mmCIF file of C-alpha atoms in Angstrom:
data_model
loop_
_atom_site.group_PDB
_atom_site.id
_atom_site.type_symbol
_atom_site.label_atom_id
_atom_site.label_comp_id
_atom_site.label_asym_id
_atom_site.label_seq_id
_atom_site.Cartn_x
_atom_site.Cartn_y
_atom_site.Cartn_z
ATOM 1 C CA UNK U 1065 10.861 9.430 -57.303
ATOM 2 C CA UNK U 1066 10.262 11.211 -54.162
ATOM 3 C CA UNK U 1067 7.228 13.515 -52.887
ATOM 4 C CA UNK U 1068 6.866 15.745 -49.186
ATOM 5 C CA UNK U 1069 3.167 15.288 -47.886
ATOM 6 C CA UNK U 1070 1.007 18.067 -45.875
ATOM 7 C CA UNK U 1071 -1.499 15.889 -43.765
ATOM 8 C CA UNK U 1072 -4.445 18.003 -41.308
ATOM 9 C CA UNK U 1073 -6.764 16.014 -39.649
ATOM 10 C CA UNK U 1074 -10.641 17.219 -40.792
ATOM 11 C CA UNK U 1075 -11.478 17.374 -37.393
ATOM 12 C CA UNK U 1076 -10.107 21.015 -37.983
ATOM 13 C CA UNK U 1077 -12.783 21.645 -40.199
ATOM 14 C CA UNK U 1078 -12.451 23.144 -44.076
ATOM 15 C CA UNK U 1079 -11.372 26.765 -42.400
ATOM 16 C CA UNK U 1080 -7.777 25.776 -43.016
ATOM 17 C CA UNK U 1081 -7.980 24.815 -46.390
ATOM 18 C CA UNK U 1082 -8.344 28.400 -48.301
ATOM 19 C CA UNK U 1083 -5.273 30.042 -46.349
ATOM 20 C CA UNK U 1084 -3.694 26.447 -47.195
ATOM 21 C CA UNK U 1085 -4.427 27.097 -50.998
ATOM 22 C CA UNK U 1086 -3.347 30.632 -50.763
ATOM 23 C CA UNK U 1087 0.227 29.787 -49.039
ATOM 24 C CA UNK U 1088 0.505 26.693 -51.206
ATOM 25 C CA UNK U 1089 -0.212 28.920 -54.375
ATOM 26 C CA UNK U 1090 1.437 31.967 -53.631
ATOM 27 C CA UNK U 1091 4.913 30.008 -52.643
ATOM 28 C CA UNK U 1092 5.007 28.090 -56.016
ATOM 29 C CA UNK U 1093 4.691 30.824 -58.486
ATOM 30 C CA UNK U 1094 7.250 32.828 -56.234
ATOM 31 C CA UNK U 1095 9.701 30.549 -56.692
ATOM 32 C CA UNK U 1096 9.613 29.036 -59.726
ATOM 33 C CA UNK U 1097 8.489 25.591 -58.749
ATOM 34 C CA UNK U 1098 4.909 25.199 -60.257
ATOM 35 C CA UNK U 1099 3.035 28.003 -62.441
ATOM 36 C CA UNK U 1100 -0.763 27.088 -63.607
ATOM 37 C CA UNK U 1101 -0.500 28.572 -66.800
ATOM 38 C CA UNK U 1102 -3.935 28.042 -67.812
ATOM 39 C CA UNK U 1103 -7.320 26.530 -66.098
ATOM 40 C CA UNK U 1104 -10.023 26.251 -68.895
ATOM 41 C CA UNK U 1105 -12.866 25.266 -66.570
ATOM 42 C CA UNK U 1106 -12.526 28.962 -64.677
ATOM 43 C CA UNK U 1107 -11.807 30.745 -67.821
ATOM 44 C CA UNK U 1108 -7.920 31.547 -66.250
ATOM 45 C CA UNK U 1109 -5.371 32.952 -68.015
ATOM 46 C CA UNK U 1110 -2.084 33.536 -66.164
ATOM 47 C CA UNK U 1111 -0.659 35.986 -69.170
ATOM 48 C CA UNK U 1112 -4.382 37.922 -68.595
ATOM 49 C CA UNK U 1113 -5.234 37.573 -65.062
ATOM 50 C CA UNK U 1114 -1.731 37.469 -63.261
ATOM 51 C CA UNK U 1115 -1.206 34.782 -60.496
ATOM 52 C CA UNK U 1116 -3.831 31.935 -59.890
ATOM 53 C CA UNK U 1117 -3.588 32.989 -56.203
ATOM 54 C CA UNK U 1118 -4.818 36.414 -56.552
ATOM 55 C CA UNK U 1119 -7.574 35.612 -59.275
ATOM 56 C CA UNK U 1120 -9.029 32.626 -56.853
ATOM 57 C CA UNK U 1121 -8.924 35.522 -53.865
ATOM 58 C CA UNK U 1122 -10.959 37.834 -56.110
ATOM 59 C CA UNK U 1123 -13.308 35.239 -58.012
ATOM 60 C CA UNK U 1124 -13.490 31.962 -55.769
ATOM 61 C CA UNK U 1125 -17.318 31.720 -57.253
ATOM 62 C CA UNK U 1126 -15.859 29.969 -60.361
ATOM 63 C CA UNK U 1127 -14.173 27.204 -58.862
ATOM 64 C CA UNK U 1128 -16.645 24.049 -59.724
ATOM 65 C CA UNK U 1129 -17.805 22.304 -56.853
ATOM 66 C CA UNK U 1130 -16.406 18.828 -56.198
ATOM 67 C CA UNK U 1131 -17.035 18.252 -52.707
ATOM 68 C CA UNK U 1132 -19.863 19.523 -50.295
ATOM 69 C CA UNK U 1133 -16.946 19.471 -47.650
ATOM 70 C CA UNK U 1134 -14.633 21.813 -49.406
ATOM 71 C CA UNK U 1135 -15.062 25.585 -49.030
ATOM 72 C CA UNK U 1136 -15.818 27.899 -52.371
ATOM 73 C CA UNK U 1137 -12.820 28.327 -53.879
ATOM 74 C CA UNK U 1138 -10.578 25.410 -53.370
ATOM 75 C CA UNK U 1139 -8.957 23.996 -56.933
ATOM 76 C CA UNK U 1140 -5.861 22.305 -55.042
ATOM 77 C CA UNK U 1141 -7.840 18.612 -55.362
ATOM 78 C CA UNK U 1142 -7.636 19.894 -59.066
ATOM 79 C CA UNK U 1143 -4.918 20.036 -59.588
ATOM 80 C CA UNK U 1144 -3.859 16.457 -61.550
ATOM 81 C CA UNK U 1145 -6.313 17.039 -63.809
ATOM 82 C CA UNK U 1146 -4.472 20.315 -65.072
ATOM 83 C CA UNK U 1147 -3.121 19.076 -68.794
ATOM 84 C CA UNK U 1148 0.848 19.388 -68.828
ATOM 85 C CA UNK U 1149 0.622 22.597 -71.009
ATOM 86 C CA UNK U 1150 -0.840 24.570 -68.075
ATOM 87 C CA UNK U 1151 1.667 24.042 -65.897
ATOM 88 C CA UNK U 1152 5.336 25.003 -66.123
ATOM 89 C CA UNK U 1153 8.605 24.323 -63.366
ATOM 90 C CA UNK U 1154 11.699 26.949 -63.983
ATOM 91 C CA UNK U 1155 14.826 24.812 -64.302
ATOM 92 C CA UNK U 1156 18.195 25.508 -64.863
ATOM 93 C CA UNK U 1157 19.977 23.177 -66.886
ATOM 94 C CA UNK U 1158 23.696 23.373 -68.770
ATOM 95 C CA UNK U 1159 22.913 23.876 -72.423
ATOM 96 C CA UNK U 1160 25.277 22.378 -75.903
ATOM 97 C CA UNK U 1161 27.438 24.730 -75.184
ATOM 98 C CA UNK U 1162 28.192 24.215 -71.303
ATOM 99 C CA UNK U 1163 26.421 27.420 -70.411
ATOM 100 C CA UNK U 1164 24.291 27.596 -67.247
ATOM 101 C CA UNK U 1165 20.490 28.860 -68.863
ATOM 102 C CA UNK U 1166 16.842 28.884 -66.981
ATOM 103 C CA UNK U 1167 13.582 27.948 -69.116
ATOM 104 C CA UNK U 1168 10.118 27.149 -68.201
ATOM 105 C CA UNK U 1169 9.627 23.679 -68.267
ATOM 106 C CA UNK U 1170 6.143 22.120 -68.969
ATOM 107 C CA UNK U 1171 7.115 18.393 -69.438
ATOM 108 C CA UNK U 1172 10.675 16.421 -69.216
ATOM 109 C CA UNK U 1173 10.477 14.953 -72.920
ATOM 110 C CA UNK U 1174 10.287 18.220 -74.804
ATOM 111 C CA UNK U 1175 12.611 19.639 -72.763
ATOM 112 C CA UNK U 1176 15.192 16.990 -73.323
ATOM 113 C CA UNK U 1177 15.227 16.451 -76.837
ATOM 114 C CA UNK U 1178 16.364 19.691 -78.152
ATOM 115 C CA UNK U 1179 19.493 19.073 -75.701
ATOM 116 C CA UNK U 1180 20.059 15.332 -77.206
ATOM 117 C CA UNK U 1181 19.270 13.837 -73.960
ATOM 118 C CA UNK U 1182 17.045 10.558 -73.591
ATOM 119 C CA UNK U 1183 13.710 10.998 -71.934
ATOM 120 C CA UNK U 1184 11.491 8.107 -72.541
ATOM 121 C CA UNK U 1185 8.070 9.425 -71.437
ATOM 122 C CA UNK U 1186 6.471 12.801 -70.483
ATOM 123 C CA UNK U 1187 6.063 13.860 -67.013
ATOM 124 C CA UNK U 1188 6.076 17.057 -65.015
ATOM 125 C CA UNK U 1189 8.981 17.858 -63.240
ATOM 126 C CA UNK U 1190 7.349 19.033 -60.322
ATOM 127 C CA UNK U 1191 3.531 18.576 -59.354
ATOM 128 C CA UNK U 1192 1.115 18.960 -56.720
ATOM 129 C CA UNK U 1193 -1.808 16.611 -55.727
ATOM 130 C CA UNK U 1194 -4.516 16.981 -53.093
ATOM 131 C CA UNK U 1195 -6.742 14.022 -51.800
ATOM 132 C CA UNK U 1196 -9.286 14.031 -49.152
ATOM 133 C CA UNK U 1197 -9.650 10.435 -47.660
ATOM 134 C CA UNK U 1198 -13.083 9.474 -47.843
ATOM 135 C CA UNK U 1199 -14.745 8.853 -44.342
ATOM 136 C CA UNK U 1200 -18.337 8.811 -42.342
ATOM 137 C CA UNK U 1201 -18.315 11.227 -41.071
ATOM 138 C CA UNK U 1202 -15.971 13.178 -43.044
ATOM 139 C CA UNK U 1203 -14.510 15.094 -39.143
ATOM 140 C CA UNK U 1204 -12.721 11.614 -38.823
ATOM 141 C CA UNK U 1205 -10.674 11.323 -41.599
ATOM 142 C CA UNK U 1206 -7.514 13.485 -43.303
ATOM 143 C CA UNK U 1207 -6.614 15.494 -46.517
ATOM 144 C CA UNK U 1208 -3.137 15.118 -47.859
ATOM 145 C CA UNK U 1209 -0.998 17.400 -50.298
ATOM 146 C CA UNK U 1210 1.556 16.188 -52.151
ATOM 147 C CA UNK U 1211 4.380 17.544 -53.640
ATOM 148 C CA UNK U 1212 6.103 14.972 -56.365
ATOM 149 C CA UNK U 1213 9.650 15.160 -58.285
ATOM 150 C CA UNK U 1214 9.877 12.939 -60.928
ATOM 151 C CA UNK U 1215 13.568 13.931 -62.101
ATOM 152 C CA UNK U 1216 16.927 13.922 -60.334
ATOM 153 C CA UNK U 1217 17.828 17.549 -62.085
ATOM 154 C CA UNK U 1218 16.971 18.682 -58.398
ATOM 155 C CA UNK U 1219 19.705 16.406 -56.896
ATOM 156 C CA UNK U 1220 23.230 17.404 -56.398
ATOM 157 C CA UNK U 1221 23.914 13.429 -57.397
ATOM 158 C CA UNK U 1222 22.384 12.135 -60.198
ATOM 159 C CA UNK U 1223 22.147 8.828 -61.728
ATOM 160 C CA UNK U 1224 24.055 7.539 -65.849
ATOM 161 C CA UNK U 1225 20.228 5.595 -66.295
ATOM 162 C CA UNK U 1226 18.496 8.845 -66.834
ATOM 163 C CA UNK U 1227 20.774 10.012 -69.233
ATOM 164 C CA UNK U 1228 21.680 9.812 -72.857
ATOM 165 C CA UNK U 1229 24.192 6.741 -73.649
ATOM 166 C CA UNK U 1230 25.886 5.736 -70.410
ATOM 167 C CA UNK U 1231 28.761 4.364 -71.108
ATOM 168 C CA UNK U 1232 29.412 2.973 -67.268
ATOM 169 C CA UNK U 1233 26.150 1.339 -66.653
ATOM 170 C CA UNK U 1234 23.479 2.704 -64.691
ATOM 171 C CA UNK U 1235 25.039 2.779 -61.475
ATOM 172 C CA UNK U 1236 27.358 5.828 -62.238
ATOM 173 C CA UNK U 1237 27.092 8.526 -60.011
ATOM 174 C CA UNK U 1238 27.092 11.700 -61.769
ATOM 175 C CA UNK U 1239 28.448 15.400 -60.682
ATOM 176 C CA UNK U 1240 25.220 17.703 -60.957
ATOM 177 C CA UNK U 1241 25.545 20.085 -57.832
ATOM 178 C CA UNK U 1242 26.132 23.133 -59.767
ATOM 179 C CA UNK U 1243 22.702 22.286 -61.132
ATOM 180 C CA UNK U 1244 21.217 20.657 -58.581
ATOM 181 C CA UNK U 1245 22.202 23.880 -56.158
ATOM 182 C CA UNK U 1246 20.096 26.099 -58.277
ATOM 183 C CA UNK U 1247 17.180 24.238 -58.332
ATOM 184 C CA UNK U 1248 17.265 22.647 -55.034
ATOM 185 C CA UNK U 1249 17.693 25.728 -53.385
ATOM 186 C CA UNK U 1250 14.554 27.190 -55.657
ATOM 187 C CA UNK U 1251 12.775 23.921 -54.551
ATOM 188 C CA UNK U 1252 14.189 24.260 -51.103
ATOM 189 C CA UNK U 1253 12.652 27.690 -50.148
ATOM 190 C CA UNK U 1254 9.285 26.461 -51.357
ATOM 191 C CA UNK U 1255 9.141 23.290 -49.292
ATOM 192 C CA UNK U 1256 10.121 25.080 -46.209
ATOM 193 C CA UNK U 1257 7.116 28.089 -46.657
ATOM 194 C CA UNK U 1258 4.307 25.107 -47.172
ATOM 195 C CA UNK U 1259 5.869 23.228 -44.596
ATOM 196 C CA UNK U 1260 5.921 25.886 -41.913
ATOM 197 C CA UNK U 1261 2.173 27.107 -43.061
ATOM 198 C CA UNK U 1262 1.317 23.589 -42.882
ATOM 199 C CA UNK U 1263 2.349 23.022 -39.333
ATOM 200 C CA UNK U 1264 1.059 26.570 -38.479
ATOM 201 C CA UNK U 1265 -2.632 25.507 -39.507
ATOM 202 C CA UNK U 1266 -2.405 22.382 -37.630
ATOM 203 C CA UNK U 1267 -1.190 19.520 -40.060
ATOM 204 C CA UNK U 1268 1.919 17.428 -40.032
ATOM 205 C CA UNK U 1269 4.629 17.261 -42.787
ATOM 206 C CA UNK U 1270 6.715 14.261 -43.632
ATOM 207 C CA UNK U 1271 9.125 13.244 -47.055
ATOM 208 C CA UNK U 1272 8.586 9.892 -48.851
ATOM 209 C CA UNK U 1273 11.990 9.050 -51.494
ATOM 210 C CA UNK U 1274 11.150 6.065 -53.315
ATOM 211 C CA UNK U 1275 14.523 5.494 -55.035
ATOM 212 C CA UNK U 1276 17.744 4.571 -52.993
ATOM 213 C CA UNK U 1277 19.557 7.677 -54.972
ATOM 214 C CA UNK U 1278 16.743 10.219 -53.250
ATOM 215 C CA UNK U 1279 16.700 8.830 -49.682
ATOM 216 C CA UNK U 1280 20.490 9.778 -49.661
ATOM 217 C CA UNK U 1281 19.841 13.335 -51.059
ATOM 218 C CA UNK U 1282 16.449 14.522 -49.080
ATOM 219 C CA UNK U 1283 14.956 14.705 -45.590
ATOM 220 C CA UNK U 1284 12.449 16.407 -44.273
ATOM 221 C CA UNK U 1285 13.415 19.645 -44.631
ATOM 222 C CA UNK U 1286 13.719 19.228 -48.717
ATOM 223 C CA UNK U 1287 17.284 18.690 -50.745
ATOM 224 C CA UNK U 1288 20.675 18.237 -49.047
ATOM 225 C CA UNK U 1289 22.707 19.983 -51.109
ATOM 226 C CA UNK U 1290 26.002 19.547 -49.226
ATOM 227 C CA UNK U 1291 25.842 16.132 -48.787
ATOM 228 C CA UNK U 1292 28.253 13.347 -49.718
ATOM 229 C CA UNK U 1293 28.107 11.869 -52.722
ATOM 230 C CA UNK U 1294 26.219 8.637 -52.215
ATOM 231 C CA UNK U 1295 27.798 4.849 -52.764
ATOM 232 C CA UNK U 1296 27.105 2.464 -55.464
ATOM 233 C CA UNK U 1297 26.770 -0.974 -55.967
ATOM 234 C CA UNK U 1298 30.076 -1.389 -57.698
ATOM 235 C CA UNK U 1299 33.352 0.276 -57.483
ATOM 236 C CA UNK U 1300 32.967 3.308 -60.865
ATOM 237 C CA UNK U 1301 36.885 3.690 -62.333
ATOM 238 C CA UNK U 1302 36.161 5.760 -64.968
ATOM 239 C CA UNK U 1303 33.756 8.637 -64.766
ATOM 240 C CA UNK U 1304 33.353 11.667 -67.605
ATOM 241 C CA UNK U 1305 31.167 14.916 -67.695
ATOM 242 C CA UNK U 1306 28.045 15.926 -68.802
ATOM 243 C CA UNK U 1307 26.250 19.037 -69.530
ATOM 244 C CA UNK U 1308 22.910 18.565 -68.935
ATOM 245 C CA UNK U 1309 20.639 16.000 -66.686
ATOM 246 C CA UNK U 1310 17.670 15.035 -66.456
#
């Protein structure tokens, strides 16, 4: 649905990436928007060896080689190979009884059901991707991370489509900003300490919404969460609550 991209030119050379890792790393666990749970192929355990941040710090030798340009260490260009059950997102969400709770989320589908909400697919709700752009020589071309929603439960405006039984159509605009204000501002703090360290060690930062309900609700700088609620197609006459969105 939408994604914020880090882009640094190689020309700076792979210095940058490891304090890149370490600010990118350090900033989602903090806040809630991406834990690595588990990463098989360096024998991590979060529940054993505390954040991924700190064990990569102390054992960067375990990190598999993937690219003779990237320094010892780096797992960011890893990272969407990381199985859904090693990575969790907090969310807040309103459960069958109307009451504001937080759980770790690993994928949207198991977290809907048990609330009777309709989730067609899995996905994450929040991940990270790193790609370095092939080039010859490699100075001359650019890395990029990415940082992807794939659920309005971040928005302060959400959309009937994503939800169980609409009865409006799926152009109703729904009331989520007591949700959306907890998690936006969670997802908020994090964009704003990778996008500062990004621009710090010399790469640019840009957003990317690819749905007409997210390029109302985010710029640059993350979520607006005091926006207006954003127009529809059609004139909605009849609008009713819900409890929960995905």
């Amino acid at each position: 649905m939408c994604w914020w991209n880090a882009s640094f030119p190689c020309v700076l050379g792979p210095g940058f990436l490891l304090p890149w890792q370490d600010a990118v790393l350090t900033a989602a666990e903090e806040t809630g928007v991406l834990r690595v749970e588990a990463i098989e192929e360096i024998n991590y355990i979060r529940e054993r060896d505390g954040s991924l941040a700190t064990f990569i710090r102390t054992h960067p030798e375990l990190v598999p080689e993937t690219d003779e340009w990237l320094p010892t260490g780096f797992i960011l260009q890893q990272f969407d190979a990381l199985p859904e059950e090693h990575t969790s997102t907090l969310l807040a969400y309103a459960d069958q009884r109307g009451q504001v709770a937080q759980t770790w989320v690993h994928e949207m589908h198991e977290f809907a059901a048990p609330l009777g909400l309709r989730s067609t697919y899995d996905y994450q709700p929040f991940s990270i991707t790193h790609i370095t752009l092939d080039a010859d020589p490699p100075e001359t071309g650019v890395v990029h991370t990415g940082f992807y929603l794939s659920t309005d439960i971040w928005l302060p405006w959400a959309t009937a489509d994503s939800h169980c039984n609409p009865a409006d159509g799926d152009t109703e605009i729904l009331d989520n900003r007591t949700l959306g204000g907890i998690n936006g501002e969670r997802l908020n703090t994090f964009l704003h300490r990778v996008r500062d360290a990004a621009i710090k060690l010399g790469g640019d930062w840009d957003v990317h919404p690819r749905t007409p309900i997210f390029r109302a609700q985010v710029n640059r700088d993350g979520i607006i969460l005091d926006g207006p609620r954003p127009g529809t197609p059609v004139e909605i006459h009849h609008r009713r609550p819900y409890q929960a969105f995905i």
